[in-house]
């Protein structure tokens, strides 16, 4: 009986472990798909705005004049309209706002970033992940990577930022066709790096906390136990009662019969001895 009960409990326990693990893996994959859609949104927005810029959809002269007016007055270039029409900026703005509504954090990570806030600190989880993505993109062409940071219990998803022709207006060759003033600087005043279309420069990153997912798994297990525990108890009680009917009573009856037979033989033997 004890062995049978332990087997039942073991089967139930294994089933919960398997189902909970599968449930978590499925939810994890769904989070990766959602993160992928946000970074894809950033990339496609970047490409779309880049095409608009190439088609001269923006009044570049007026935008540059506004930028100069802002910076000459001590303002920051990020306050200018032209900054927000840059393809990469438009991409991360659109994706960032969409990710925030879903409770995810969107940012840019890049080595040798112009904005120090986007530079991952050496030796950190993000720096390692970005380095692995660069290696992966060069060797296999796969432009995304996902990994769980166990220290922060969060999922990190990165998609490589691949430079296109429209990116060359800021990151192209100094002295090239996008260097209008011939000073090796872009319209924002940063030194042009001499990169080429197709180069990877940093990545879009989505960081999603896993605490809500863990809570869902715990709720799933708790709800299941509320149903399965009573069923297991009823099953064990029924199993014990069944064993009593199947074995205990018949065995007890057989023992009584054997005792009766033994006692009868003993009595006959006693009388036989007396007669002799």
Coordinates of N, CA and C in Angstrom, one line a residue, residues 37-231:
X37 N 9.3 41.3 -32.1 CA 8.4 42.2 -32.8 C 8.7 43.7 -32.6
X38 N 9.1 44.0 -31.3 CA 9.4 45.4 -31.0 C 10.7 45.9 -31.7
X39 N 11.7 45.0 -31.7 CA 12.9 45.4 -32.3 C 12.8 45.4 -33.8
X40 N 11.9 44.5 -34.4 CA 11.6 44.6 -35.8 C 10.9 45.9 -36.2
X41 N 10.0 46.3 -35.3 CA 9.4 47.6 -35.5 C 10.4 48.7 -35.5
X42 N 11.4 48.7 -34.6 CA 12.4 49.7 -34.7 C 13.2 49.7 -36.0
X43 N 13.5 48.5 -36.4 CA 14.3 48.4 -37.7 C 13.5 48.9 -38.9
X44 N 12.3 48.5 -38.9 CA 11.4 48.8 -40.1 C 11.1 50.3 -40.1
X45 N 10.9 50.9 -38.9 CA 10.7 52.3 -38.8 C 11.9 53.1 -39.3
X46 N 13.1 52.6 -38.9 CA 14.4 53.2 -39.3 C 14.5 53.2 -40.8
X47 N 14.2 52.0 -41.4 CA 14.3 51.9 -42.9 C 13.3 52.8 -43.6
X48 N 12.1 52.9 -43.0 CA 11.1 53.7 -43.7 C 11.4 55.2 -43.7
X49 N 11.9 55.7 -42.5 CA 12.3 57.1 -42.4 C 13.5 57.3 -43.3
X50 N 14.4 56.4 -43.3 CA 15.5 56.5 -44.2 C 15.1 56.7 -45.7
X51 N 14.1 56.0 -46.1 CA 13.6 56.1 -47.5 C 13.0 57.5 -47.7
X52 N 12.3 58.0 -46.7 CA 11.7 59.3 -46.8 C 12.8 60.4 -46.9
X53 N 13.9 60.2 -46.1 CA 15.0 61.2 -46.2 C 15.6 61.1 -47.5
X54 N 15.8 59.9 -48.1 CA 16.5 59.8 -49.4 C 15.6 60.4 -50.5
X55 N 14.3 60.4 -50.3 CA 13.4 61.0 -51.3 C 13.1 62.5 -51.1
X56 N 14.0 63.1 -50.2 CA 13.9 64.5 -49.9 C 12.5 64.9 -49.3
X57 N 11.9 64.0 -48.5 CA 10.6 64.3 -47.9 C 10.7 65.4 -46.8
X58 N 11.9 65.6 -46.3 CA 12.1 66.6 -45.3 C 12.8 67.8 -45.8
X59 N 12.5 69.0 -45.3 CA 13.1 70.2 -45.7 C 14.4 70.3 -44.9
X60 N 15.5 69.8 -45.5 CA 16.7 69.6 -44.8 C 17.3 71.0 -44.4
X61 N 17.2 72.0 -45.3 CA 17.8 73.3 -45.0 C 17.2 73.9 -43.8
X62 N 15.9 73.9 -43.8 CA 15.1 74.5 -42.6 C 15.4 73.7 -41.3
X63 N 15.6 72.4 -41.4 CA 15.8 71.6 -40.2 C 17.2 71.9 -39.7
X64 N 18.2 72.0 -40.6 CA 19.6 72.3 -40.2 C 19.6 73.8 -39.6
X65 N 18.9 74.7 -40.2 CA 18.9 76.0 -39.7 C 18.3 76.1 -38.3
X66 N 17.2 75.3 -38.0 CA 16.6 75.2 -36.7 C 17.6 74.6 -35.7
X67 N 18.3 73.6 -36.1 CA 19.3 72.9 -35.3 C 20.4 73.9 -34.9
X68 N 20.9 74.7 -35.8 CA 21.9 75.7 -35.5 C 21.4 76.7 -34.6
X69 N 20.2 77.1 -34.8 CA 19.6 78.1 -33.9 C 19.5 77.6 -32.4
X70 N 19.2 76.3 -32.3 CA 19.0 75.7 -31.0 C 20.4 75.6 -30.3
X71 N 21.4 75.1 -31.0 CA 22.7 74.9 -30.4 C 23.4 76.2 -30.1
X72 N 23.2 77.2 -31.0 CA 23.9 78.5 -30.8 C 23.3 79.1 -29.6
X73 N 22.0 78.8 -29.3 CA 21.4 79.4 -28.1 C 21.6 78.6 -26.8
X74 N 22.5 77.6 -26.9 CA 22.8 76.8 -25.7 C 21.9 75.6 -25.5
X75 N 21.1 75.3 -26.5 CA 20.2 74.2 -26.3 C 20.9 72.9 -26.7
X76 N 20.2 71.8 -26.5 CA 20.8 70.5 -26.8 C 20.2 70.0 -28.2
X77 N 21.1 69.3 -28.9 CA 20.7 68.9 -30.3 C 19.5 68.0 -30.3
X78 N 19.3 67.3 -29.1 CA 18.1 66.4 -29.1 C 16.8 67.2 -29.1
X79 N 16.8 68.5 -28.8 CA 15.6 69.3 -28.9 C 15.2 69.7 -30.3
X80 N 16.1 69.4 -31.2 CA 15.8 69.8 -32.6 C 14.9 68.8 -33.3
X81 N 14.2 69.3 -34.3 CA 13.4 68.5 -35.1 C 14.2 67.5 -36.0
X82 N 15.3 67.9 -36.5 CA 16.1 67.1 -37.4 C 16.6 65.9 -36.6
X83 N 16.9 66.0 -35.3 CA 17.4 64.8 -34.6 C 16.3 63.7 -34.6
X84 N 15.0 64.1 -34.4 CA 14.0 63.1 -34.4 C 13.6 62.6 -35.8
X85 N 14.1 63.2 -36.8 CA 13.9 62.7 -38.2 C 15.0 61.7 -38.6
X86 N 16.1 61.6 -37.8 CA 17.1 60.6 -38.1 C 16.5 59.2 -38.0
X87 N 16.8 58.4 -39.0 CA 16.1 57.1 -39.1 C 16.3 56.2 -37.8
X88 N 17.5 56.2 -37.3 CA 17.7 55.3 -36.1 C 16.9 55.9 -34.9
X89 N 16.9 57.2 -34.8 CA 16.2 57.9 -33.7 C 14.7 57.6 -33.8
X90 N 14.1 57.7 -35.0 CA 12.7 57.4 -35.2 C 12.4 56.0 -34.9
X91 N 13.3 55.1 -35.2 CA 13.1 53.7 -34.9 C 13.1 53.4 -33.5
X92 N 14.1 53.9 -32.7 CA 14.0 53.6 -31.3 C 12.9 54.3 -30.5
X93 N 12.5 55.4 -31.0 CA 11.4 56.2 -30.4 C 10.1 55.4 -30.5
X94 N 9.8 54.9 -31.7 CA 8.6 54.2 -32.0 C 8.6 52.9 -31.2
X95 N 9.7 52.1 -31.2 CA 9.7 50.8 -30.5 C 9.7 51.0 -29.0
X96 N 10.4 52.1 -28.5 CA 10.5 52.3 -27.1 C 9.1 52.6 -26.5
X97 N 8.3 53.4 -27.2 CA 7.0 53.8 -26.7 C 6.1 52.5 -26.7
X98 N 6.2 51.7 -27.7 CA 5.4 50.5 -27.8 C 5.8 49.5 -26.7
X99 N 7.1 49.3 -26.5 CA 7.5 48.4 -25.5 C 7.1 48.9 -24.1
X100 N 7.2 50.2 -23.9 CA 6.8 50.7 -22.5 C 5.4 50.4 -22.2
X101 N 4.5 50.4 -23.2 CA 3.1 50.1 -22.9 C 2.9 48.6 -22.6
X102 N 3.8 47.8 -22.9 CA 3.8 46.4 -22.6 C 4.6 46.0 -21.4
X103 N 5.1 47.0 -20.7 CA 5.9 46.7 -19.5 C 7.3 46.2 -19.7
X104 N 7.8 46.5 -20.9 CA 9.2 46.2 -21.3 C 10.1 47.4 -21.4
X105 N 11.4 47.2 -21.2 CA 12.3 48.3 -21.4 C 13.0 48.2 -22.7
X106 N 13.0 49.3 -23.5 CA 13.7 49.3 -24.8 C 14.9 50.3 -24.7
X107 N 16.0 49.8 -25.2 CA 17.2 50.7 -25.3 C 18.1 50.3 -26.4
X108 N 19.2 51.1 -26.5 CA 20.2 50.8 -27.5 C 21.5 50.5 -26.8
X109 N 22.2 49.5 -27.2 CA 23.5 49.1 -26.7 C 24.5 49.1 -27.8
X110 N 25.6 49.7 -27.7 CA 26.7 49.7 -28.7 C 28.0 50.0 -28.1
X111 N 29.0 49.3 -28.7 CA 30.4 49.7 -28.3 C 30.8 50.9 -29.0
X112 N 31.6 51.8 -28.4 CA 32.0 53.0 -29.0 C 30.8 53.9 -29.3
X113 N 29.8 53.9 -28.4 CA 28.6 54.7 -28.7 C 28.9 56.2 -28.5
X114 N 28.2 56.9 -29.3 CA 28.3 58.4 -29.2 C 27.7 58.9 -27.8
X115 N 26.6 58.2 -27.5 CA 26.0 58.5 -26.2 C 26.5 57.6 -25.1
X116 N 27.2 58.0 -24.1 CA 27.8 57.1 -23.1 C 26.8 56.3 -22.4
X117 N 25.5 56.7 -22.4 CA 24.5 55.9 -21.7 C 24.2 54.6 -22.5
X118 N 24.5 54.6 -23.7 CA 24.3 53.4 -24.6 C 25.5 52.4 -24.6
X119 N 26.5 52.8 -23.9 CA 27.8 51.9 -23.9 C 27.6 51.0 -22.7
X120 N 27.6 49.6 -23.0 CA 27.6 48.7 -21.9 C 28.9 48.6 -21.1
X121 N 28.9 48.6 -19.8 CA 30.1 48.5 -19.1 C 30.8 47.2 -19.3
X122 N 32.1 47.3 -19.4 CA 33.0 46.1 -19.7 C 32.7 45.0 -18.6
X123 N 32.6 43.8 -19.1 CA 32.5 42.7 -18.2 C 31.1 42.4 -17.7
X124 N 30.1 43.3 -18.1 CA 28.7 43.1 -17.6 C 28.0 42.1 -18.5
X125 N 26.8 41.7 -18.1 CA 26.0 40.7 -18.8 C 25.7 41.3 -20.2
X126 N 25.3 42.6 -20.3 CA 25.0 43.2 -21.6 C 26.2 43.3 -22.5
X127 N 27.4 43.6 -22.0 CA 28.5 43.6 -22.8 C 28.9 42.3 -23.4
X128 N 28.7 41.2 -22.6 CA 29.0 39.9 -23.1 C 28.0 39.5 -24.1
X129 N 26.7 39.8 -23.9 CA 25.7 39.5 -24.8 C 25.9 40.2 -26.2
X130 N 26.2 41.5 -26.1 CA 26.4 42.2 -27.3 C 27.6 41.7 -28.1
X131 N 28.7 41.3 -27.4 CA 29.9 40.8 -28.0 C 29.5 39.4 -28.7
X132 N 28.8 38.6 -28.0 CA 28.3 37.3 -28.6 C 27.5 37.5 -29.9
X133 N 26.6 38.6 -29.8 CA 25.8 38.9 -31.0 C 26.7 39.3 -32.2
X134 N 27.7 40.1 -31.9 CA 28.5 40.6 -33.0 C 29.2 39.3 -33.6
X135 N 29.8 38.5 -32.8 CA 30.4 37.3 -33.3 C 29.5 36.4 -34.1
X136 N 28.3 36.2 -33.5 CA 27.2 35.4 -34.2 C 26.8 36.0 -35.5
X137 N 26.7 37.3 -35.6 CA 26.2 37.9 -36.8 C 27.3 37.8 -37.9
X138 N 28.6 37.8 -37.5 CA 29.6 37.7 -38.5 C 29.8 36.3 -39.0
X139 N 29.6 35.3 -38.1 CA 29.9 33.9 -38.5 C 28.7 33.2 -39.1
X140 N 27.5 33.5 -38.6 CA 26.3 32.8 -39.2 C 25.3 33.7 -39.8
X141 N 25.4 35.1 -39.6 CA 24.4 36.0 -40.2 C 23.1 36.1 -39.4
X142 N 23.0 35.4 -38.3 CA 21.9 35.5 -37.4 C 21.9 36.8 -36.7
X143 N 20.9 37.6 -36.8 CA 21.0 39.0 -36.3 C 20.4 39.3 -35.0
X144 N 20.0 38.2 -34.2 CA 19.4 38.4 -32.9 C 19.9 37.3 -31.9
X145 N 19.8 37.7 -30.7 CA 20.2 36.8 -29.6 C 19.3 37.1 -28.4
X146 N 19.0 36.0 -27.6 CA 18.2 36.2 -26.4 C 18.8 35.3 -25.3
X147 N 18.8 35.9 -24.1 CA 19.4 35.2 -23.0 C 18.8 35.7 -21.7
X148 N 18.7 34.9 -20.7 CA 18.2 35.2 -19.4 C 19.3 35.7 -18.4
X149 N 19.1 36.8 -17.8 CA 20.1 37.3 -16.8 C 19.6 36.8 -15.4
X150 N 20.2 35.8 -14.9 CA 19.7 35.2 -13.7 C 19.8 36.1 -12.5
X151 N 20.8 37.0 -12.5 CA 21.0 38.0 -11.4 C 19.8 38.9 -11.3
X152 N 19.3 39.4 -12.4 CA 18.1 40.3 -12.4 C 16.8 39.6 -12.7
X153 N 16.9 38.3 -13.0 CA 15.7 37.6 -13.4 C 14.9 38.3 -14.5
X154 N 15.6 38.5 -15.6 CA 15.0 39.2 -16.7 C 15.6 38.6 -18.0
X155 N 14.7 38.7 -19.1 CA 15.1 38.3 -20.4 C 15.6 39.4 -21.2
X156 N 16.8 39.2 -21.8 CA 17.4 40.2 -22.6 C 17.4 39.7 -24.1
X157 N 16.8 40.6 -25.0 CA 16.7 40.3 -26.4 C 17.4 41.4 -27.1
X158 N 18.4 41.0 -28.0 CA 19.1 42.0 -28.8 C 19.0 41.7 -30.3
X159 N 18.7 42.7 -31.1 CA 18.7 42.6 -32.5 C 19.8 43.6 -33.1
X160 N 20.6 43.1 -33.9 CA 21.7 43.9 -34.5 C 21.2 45.1 -35.3
X161 N 21.8 46.2 -35.1 CA 21.5 47.4 -35.9 C 22.5 47.4 -37.1
X162 N 21.9 47.1 -38.3 CA 22.7 47.0 -39.5 C 22.6 48.4 -40.2
X163 N 23.8 49.0 -40.5 CA 23.8 50.3 -41.1 C 23.4 50.2 -42.6
X164 N 22.6 51.2 -43.0 CA 22.1 51.3 -44.4 C 22.7 52.6 -45.0
X165 N 22.4 52.8 -46.2 CA 22.9 54.0 -46.9 C 22.5 55.3 -46.2
X166 N 21.3 55.3 -45.7 CA 20.9 56.6 -45.1 C 21.6 56.8 -43.8
X167 N 22.3 55.8 -43.2 CA 23.0 56.0 -42.0 C 24.4 56.7 -42.2
X168 N 24.8 56.7 -43.5 CA 26.1 57.3 -43.8 C 26.1 58.8 -43.7
X169 N 24.9 59.4 -43.6 CA 24.9 60.9 -43.4 C 25.5 61.3 -42.1
X170 N 25.5 60.3 -41.2 CA 26.1 60.6 -39.8 C 27.4 59.8 -39.6
X171 N 27.4 58.5 -40.1 CA 28.5 57.6 -39.8 C 29.4 57.3 -41.0
X172 N 29.2 58.0 -42.1 CA 29.9 57.6 -43.3 C 31.4 58.1 -43.3
X173 N 31.9 58.1 -44.5 CA 33.3 58.4 -44.7 C 33.6 59.9 -44.5
X174 N 34.5 60.4 -43.7 CA 34.8 61.8 -43.6 C 35.4 62.2 -45.0
X175 N 34.9 63.4 -45.4 CA 35.3 63.9 -46.7 C 34.5 63.3 -47.9
X176 N 33.6 62.4 -47.6 CA 32.7 61.8 -48.6 C 31.6 62.6 -49.0
X177 N 30.6 62.0 -49.7 CA 29.5 62.8 -50.2 C 28.6 63.3 -49.2
X178 N 28.6 62.7 -48.0 CA 27.7 63.2 -46.9 C 28.4 64.2 -46.0
X179 N 29.7 64.4 -46.3 CA 30.4 65.4 -45.5 C 30.4 66.8 -46.2
X180 N 29.2 67.4 -46.1 CA 29.0 68.7 -46.9 C 30.0 69.8 -46.6
X181 N 30.4 69.9 -45.4 CA 31.4 71.0 -45.0 C 32.8 70.6 -45.2
X182 N 33.0 69.3 -45.4 CA 34.4 68.8 -45.5 C 35.2 68.8 -44.3
X183 N 34.5 68.9 -43.1 CA 35.2 68.9 -41.8 C 35.2 67.6 -41.1
X184 N 34.7 66.6 -41.8 CA 34.7 65.2 -41.1 C 33.6 65.1 -40.0
X185 N 32.7 66.0 -40.0 CA 31.6 65.9 -38.9 C 30.3 65.9 -39.6
X186 N 29.3 65.2 -38.8 CA 28.0 65.1 -39.4 C 27.2 66.4 -39.0
X187 N 25.9 66.4 -39.3 CA 25.1 67.6 -39.0 C 24.9 67.9 -37.5
X188 N 25.2 66.9 -36.7 CA 25.0 67.1 -35.2 C 26.4 67.5 -34.6
X189 N 27.4 67.5 -35.4 CA 28.7 67.9 -34.9 C 29.6 66.8 -34.4
X190 N 29.2 65.5 -34.6 CA 30.0 64.4 -34.2 C 30.9 64.0 -35.4
X191 N 32.1 63.5 -35.0 CA 33.0 63.0 -36.0 C 32.5 61.8 -36.7
X192 N 32.5 61.8 -38.0 CA 32.1 60.7 -38.8 C 33.1 59.5 -38.7
X193 N 32.6 58.3 -38.5 CA 33.4 57.2 -38.2 C 34.0 56.4 -39.4
X194 N 33.4 56.7 -40.6 CA 33.9 56.0 -41.8 C 33.4 54.6 -41.9
X195 N 32.2 54.3 -41.4 CA 31.6 53.0 -41.6 C 30.9 52.9 -42.9
X196 N 30.6 51.6 -43.3 CA 30.0 51.3 -44.6 C 28.6 50.7 -44.4
X197 N 27.7 50.8 -45.4 CA 26.5 50.1 -45.4 C 26.7 48.6 -45.2
X198 N 25.9 48.0 -44.3 CA 26.1 46.6 -44.0 C 26.8 46.3 -42.7
X199 N 27.5 47.3 -42.2 CA 28.3 47.1 -41.0 C 27.3 47.1 -39.8
X200 N 27.6 46.3 -38.8 CA 26.8 46.3 -37.6 C 27.3 47.3 -36.6
X201 N 26.4 48.1 -36.1 CA 26.8 49.0 -35.0 C 25.8 49.0 -33.9
X202 N 26.1 48.2 -32.9 CA 25.2 48.1 -31.7 C 24.0 47.3 -32.0
X203 N 23.1 47.4 -31.1 CA 21.8 46.5 -31.2 C 20.7 47.2 -30.4
X204 N 19.5 46.9 -30.9 CA 18.3 47.3 -30.2 C 18.2 46.2 -29.1
X205 N 17.8 46.6 -27.9 CA 17.6 45.7 -26.8 C 16.3 45.8 -26.1
X206 N 15.7 44.7 -25.9 CA 14.4 44.6 -25.0 C 14.8 43.9 -23.8
X207 N 14.4 44.5 -22.6 CA 14.6 43.8 -21.3 C 13.3 43.6 -20.7
X208 N 12.9 42.3 -20.5 CA 11.6 42.0 -20.0 C 11.8 41.3 -18.6
X209 N 11.1 41.8 -17.6 CA 11.2 41.1 -16.3 C 10.5 39.8 -16.3
X210 N 11.1 38.8 -15.6 CA 10.5 37.4 -15.6 C 9.6 37.2 -14.4
X211 N 9.6 38.1 -13.4 CA 8.8 38.0 -12.2 C 7.3 37.7 -12.5
X212 N 6.7 38.4 -13.5 CA 5.3 38.1 -13.8 C 5.1 36.7 -14.4
X213 N 6.1 36.3 -15.1 CA 6.0 34.9 -15.7 C 6.1 33.9 -14.5
X214 N 7.0 34.1 -13.6 CA 7.1 33.2 -12.5 C 5.9 33.2 -11.6
X215 N 5.2 34.3 -11.5 CA 3.9 34.4 -10.8 C 2.9 33.6 -11.5
X216 N 2.9 33.6 -12.8 CA 1.9 32.9 -13.6 C 2.1 31.4 -13.4
X217 N 3.4 30.9 -13.4 CA 3.7 29.5 -13.2 C 3.3 29.1 -11.8
X218 N 3.5 29.9 -10.8 CA 3.2 29.6 -9.4 C 1.6 29.5 -9.3
X219 N 0.9 30.4 -10.0 CA -0.5 30.4 -10.0 C -1.1 29.1 -10.7
X220 N -0.4 28.8 -11.7 CA -0.8 27.5 -12.5 C -0.6 26.3 -11.6
X221 N 0.5 26.2 -10.9 CA 0.7 25.1 -10.0 C -0.3 25.1 -8.8
X222 N -0.5 26.3 -8.2 CA -1.4 26.4 -7.1 C -2.8 26.0 -7.5
X223 N -3.3 26.4 -8.6 CA -4.6 26.1 -9.1 C -4.7 24.6 -9.3
X224 N -3.7 24.0 -9.9 CA -3.7 22.6 -10.2 C -3.7 21.8 -8.9
X225 N -2.9 22.2 -7.9 CA -2.9 21.5 -6.7 C -4.2 21.5 -5.9
X226 N -4.9 22.6 -6.1 CA -6.2 22.7 -5.4 C -7.2 21.6 -5.9
X227 N -7.0 21.2 -7.2 CA -7.8 20.1 -7.7 C -7.2 18.8 -7.5
X228 N -5.9 18.6 -7.8 CA -5.3 17.3 -7.8 C -5.1 16.7 -6.4
X229 N -4.8 17.6 -5.4 CA -4.6 17.1 -4.0 C -5.9 16.3 -3.5
X230 N -7.1 16.9 -3.6 CA -8.2 16.2 -3.1 C -8.4 14.9 -3.9
X231 N -8.2 15.0 -5.2 CA -8.3 13.8 -6.0 C -7.4 12.7 -5.6

